[in-house]
Amino acid sequence: MLERLSSPWPWYVAGPLIGLIVPLLLLLGGKVFGVSSNLRHLCAAIPAPERWKPPYLRYDWLRTGGWNLVFVLGMGLGGVLAPTLFGAPDVGGHISEATRTDLAALGLGEPSGMVPAELFTWGALFTPAGFFLIVVGGFLVGFGARYAGGCTSGHAISGLATFQRSSLAAVFGFFIGGLVATFAVLPWILG
């Protein structure tokens, strides 16, 4: 049992479990699954006079997003407890040979964990490529998620499950952006 819990779960188990969260949240609580809106809730929760906050942050964040903040807190707590209780799984061991070959063609070494250490370390943050990928890329992801009204999980899991056309357009945009970043931007940055 512990061995099963401590190893990565197959897609046909993890996927349906994630998918079942959407109808449970909708049916039991009338809530829509998503994570990116929590930054707004966190900013609204800052104990400052209401007149100092922009109108976008003047709302009852506890009633609107308190459950979602607890959900994200649970995700973080699970991320800490799982390797503590079960040990860290060999996530890097599950990266396909094709991906390893592609990374090597870009001049990146063996990934330690899930990401290439040449790009995702504190030292890499102060290189042009690392700064662009982490800081500029992080800003673009956050801005895009807010501008689109949700992130990939919100639109792809919740939005598509409730037949939202805007979520379908957002998911197409996310995938097209991912393909452009993978096959054009990343080779250009590392080139």
Coordinates of C-alpha atoms in Angstrom, one line a residue:
M1 CA 0.0 0.0 0.0
L2 CA 2.7 2.5 1.0
E3 CA 4.7 1.6 -2.1
R4 CA 1.6 2.3 -4.3
L5 CA 1.1 5.7 -2.6
S6 CA 4.7 6.7 -2.9
S7 CA 5.1 6.1 -6.6
P8 CA 3.6 8.2 -9.4
W9 CA 0.0 7.1 -10.1
P10 CA -0.9 6.1 -13.6
W11 CA -2.9 8.6 -15.7
Y12 CA -6.0 6.4 -15.7
V13 CA -6.2 6.7 -11.9
A14 CA -5.0 10.3 -11.3
G15 CA -6.9 11.8 -14.2
P16 CA -10.4 10.6 -13.3
L17 CA -9.7 11.5 -9.6
I18 CA -8.9 15.0 -10.6
G19 CA -11.9 15.1 -13.0
L20 CA -14.2 14.0 -10.2
I21 CA -13.3 17.1 -8.2
V22 CA -15.1 19.3 -10.7
P23 CA -18.6 17.8 -10.3
L24 CA -18.2 17.3 -6.6
L25 CA -17.4 21.0 -6.1
L26 CA -20.2 22.0 -8.3
L27 CA -22.8 19.7 -6.9
L28 CA -21.9 19.9 -3.2
G29 CA -20.8 23.5 -2.9
G30 CA -21.7 25.4 -6.1
K31 CA -18.0 26.2 -6.5
V32 CA -15.8 26.2 -9.7
F33 CA -12.5 24.5 -9.5
G34 CA -9.5 26.7 -10.1
V35 CA -6.3 27.9 -8.6
S36 CA -5.1 31.1 -10.2
S37 CA -7.8 33.3 -8.6
N38 CA -6.2 32.7 -5.3
L39 CA -3.6 35.5 -5.9
R40 CA -6.6 37.9 -6.1
H41 CA -8.0 36.5 -2.9
L42 CA -4.6 36.8 -1.2
C43 CA -4.2 40.4 -2.3
A44 CA -7.8 41.2 -1.1
A45 CA -7.0 39.6 2.3
I46 CA -4.1 42.1 3.0
P47 CA -5.2 44.0 6.1
A48 CA -5.2 47.5 4.6
P49 CA -7.9 50.1 4.7
E50 CA -10.5 49.5 2.0
R51 CA -9.9 53.0 0.4
W52 CA -6.3 52.0 -0.3
K53 CA -7.3 49.0 -2.3
P54 CA -8.3 49.1 -6.0
P55 CA -12.0 48.3 -6.7
Y56 CA -10.9 44.9 -8.1
L57 CA -9.8 43.9 -4.5
R58 CA -12.8 45.3 -2.6
Y59 CA -14.9 42.3 -1.9
D60 CA -15.6 39.7 0.8
W61 CA -12.6 37.5 0.0
L62 CA -13.3 35.1 2.9
R63 CA -16.8 34.3 1.7
T64 CA -15.8 34.2 -1.9
G65 CA -12.4 32.6 -1.9
G66 CA -11.8 31.3 1.6
W67 CA -12.5 27.7 0.6
N68 CA -10.2 28.0 -2.4
L69 CA -7.4 29.4 -0.2
V70 CA -7.8 26.4 2.1
F71 CA -7.7 24.1 -1.0
V72 CA -4.4 25.7 -2.1
L73 CA -3.0 25.4 1.4
G74 CA -3.9 21.7 1.4
M75 CA -2.1 21.3 -1.9
G76 CA 1.0 22.9 -0.4
L77 CA 0.7 20.8 2.8
G78 CA 0.3 17.7 0.7
G79 CA 3.4 18.6 -1.2
V80 CA 5.4 18.8 2.0
L81 CA 3.9 15.8 3.8
A82 CA 4.0 13.4 0.9
P83 CA 7.8 13.2 0.5
T84 CA 8.1 13.4 4.3
L85 CA 5.9 10.5 4.9
F86 CA 6.5 8.4 1.8
G87 CA 9.9 9.6 0.6
A88 CA 10.6 11.5 -2.6
P89 CA 9.6 9.5 -5.7
D90 CA 12.1 9.3 -8.6
V91 CA 10.2 11.8 -10.7
G92 CA 13.1 12.3 -13.0
G93 CA 13.2 8.6 -13.7
H94 CA 9.9 8.9 -15.5
I95 CA 11.0 11.4 -18.1
S96 CA 10.9 9.8 -21.5
E97 CA 14.0 9.2 -23.6
A98 CA 12.6 11.4 -26.3
T99 CA 12.4 14.3 -23.9
R100 CA 15.9 13.6 -22.6
T101 CA 17.2 13.6 -26.2
D102 CA 15.4 16.9 -27.0
L103 CA 16.8 18.5 -23.8
A104 CA 20.3 17.3 -24.8
A105 CA 19.9 18.8 -28.3
L106 CA 19.2 22.1 -26.6
G107 CA 22.4 21.8 -24.6
L108 CA 20.7 20.9 -21.3
G109 CA 22.0 18.1 -19.2
E110 CA 20.2 15.4 -17.3
P111 CA 17.2 16.8 -15.4
S112 CA 17.5 16.6 -11.7
G113 CA 14.0 16.0 -10.5
M114 CA 11.5 17.4 -13.1
V115 CA 13.4 20.3 -14.5
P116 CA 16.9 21.0 -16.0
A117 CA 19.1 22.4 -13.3
E118 CA 20.8 24.7 -15.8
L119 CA 17.6 26.8 -16.0
F120 CA 15.7 26.4 -12.7
T121 CA 18.2 27.2 -9.9
W122 CA 19.0 30.4 -7.9
G123 CA 22.2 30.6 -9.9
A124 CA 20.4 30.3 -13.2
L125 CA 18.1 33.2 -12.2
F126 CA 20.9 35.6 -12.7
T127 CA 21.7 34.5 -16.3
P128 CA 19.8 36.1 -19.2
A129 CA 18.2 32.7 -20.2
G130 CA 17.2 31.9 -16.6
F131 CA 15.9 35.5 -15.9
F132 CA 13.8 35.4 -19.1
L133 CA 12.4 31.9 -18.4
I134 CA 11.7 32.4 -14.7
V135 CA 10.9 36.0 -14.2
V136 CA 9.5 37.1 -17.6
G137 CA 7.9 33.7 -18.2
G138 CA 6.4 33.7 -14.8
F139 CA 4.9 37.1 -15.3
L140 CA 3.5 36.2 -18.7
V141 CA 1.9 33.0 -17.3
G142 CA 0.4 34.9 -14.3
F143 CA -0.8 37.8 -16.5
G144 CA -2.2 35.5 -19.1
A145 CA -4.0 33.4 -16.6
R146 CA -5.7 36.5 -15.1
Y147 CA -6.4 38.1 -18.5
A148 CA -8.0 34.8 -19.6
G149 CA -10.1 34.6 -16.5
G150 CA -8.3 31.4 -15.3
C151 CA -5.3 29.1 -15.7
T152 CA -5.0 25.9 -17.6
S153 CA -6.5 23.8 -14.9
G154 CA -9.5 26.2 -14.4
H155 CA -10.3 26.3 -18.1
A156 CA -9.3 22.8 -19.2
I157 CA -10.9 21.0 -16.2
S158 CA -13.7 23.2 -15.0
G159 CA -14.5 25.3 -18.1
L160 CA -14.6 22.4 -20.6
A161 CA -16.6 20.3 -18.2
T162 CA -19.3 23.0 -18.1
F163 CA -19.2 23.5 -21.9
Q164 CA -17.8 27.1 -21.8
R165 CA -16.8 28.3 -25.3
S166 CA -14.4 30.8 -23.7
S167 CA -12.6 28.0 -22.0
L168 CA -12.2 26.1 -25.3
A169 CA -10.7 29.2 -26.8
A170 CA -8.4 29.6 -23.8
V171 CA -7.3 26.0 -23.9
F172 CA -6.5 26.3 -27.6
G173 CA -4.5 29.5 -26.8
F174 CA -2.6 27.7 -24.0
F175 CA -1.6 24.8 -26.2
I176 CA -0.6 27.0 -29.2
G177 CA 1.4 29.2 -26.8
G178 CA 3.1 26.0 -25.4
L179 CA 4.0 24.8 -28.8
V180 CA 5.4 28.1 -29.9
A181 CA 7.4 28.4 -26.6
T182 CA 8.7 24.8 -27.0
F183 CA 9.6 24.8 -30.6
A184 CA 10.5 28.5 -31.2
V185 CA 11.1 30.5 -28.1
L186 CA 13.1 28.0 -26.0
P187 CA 15.5 27.1 -28.8
W188 CA 16.0 30.8 -29.5
I189 CA 16.7 31.6 -25.9
L190 CA 19.1 28.8 -25.5
G191 CA 20.6 29.1 -28.9

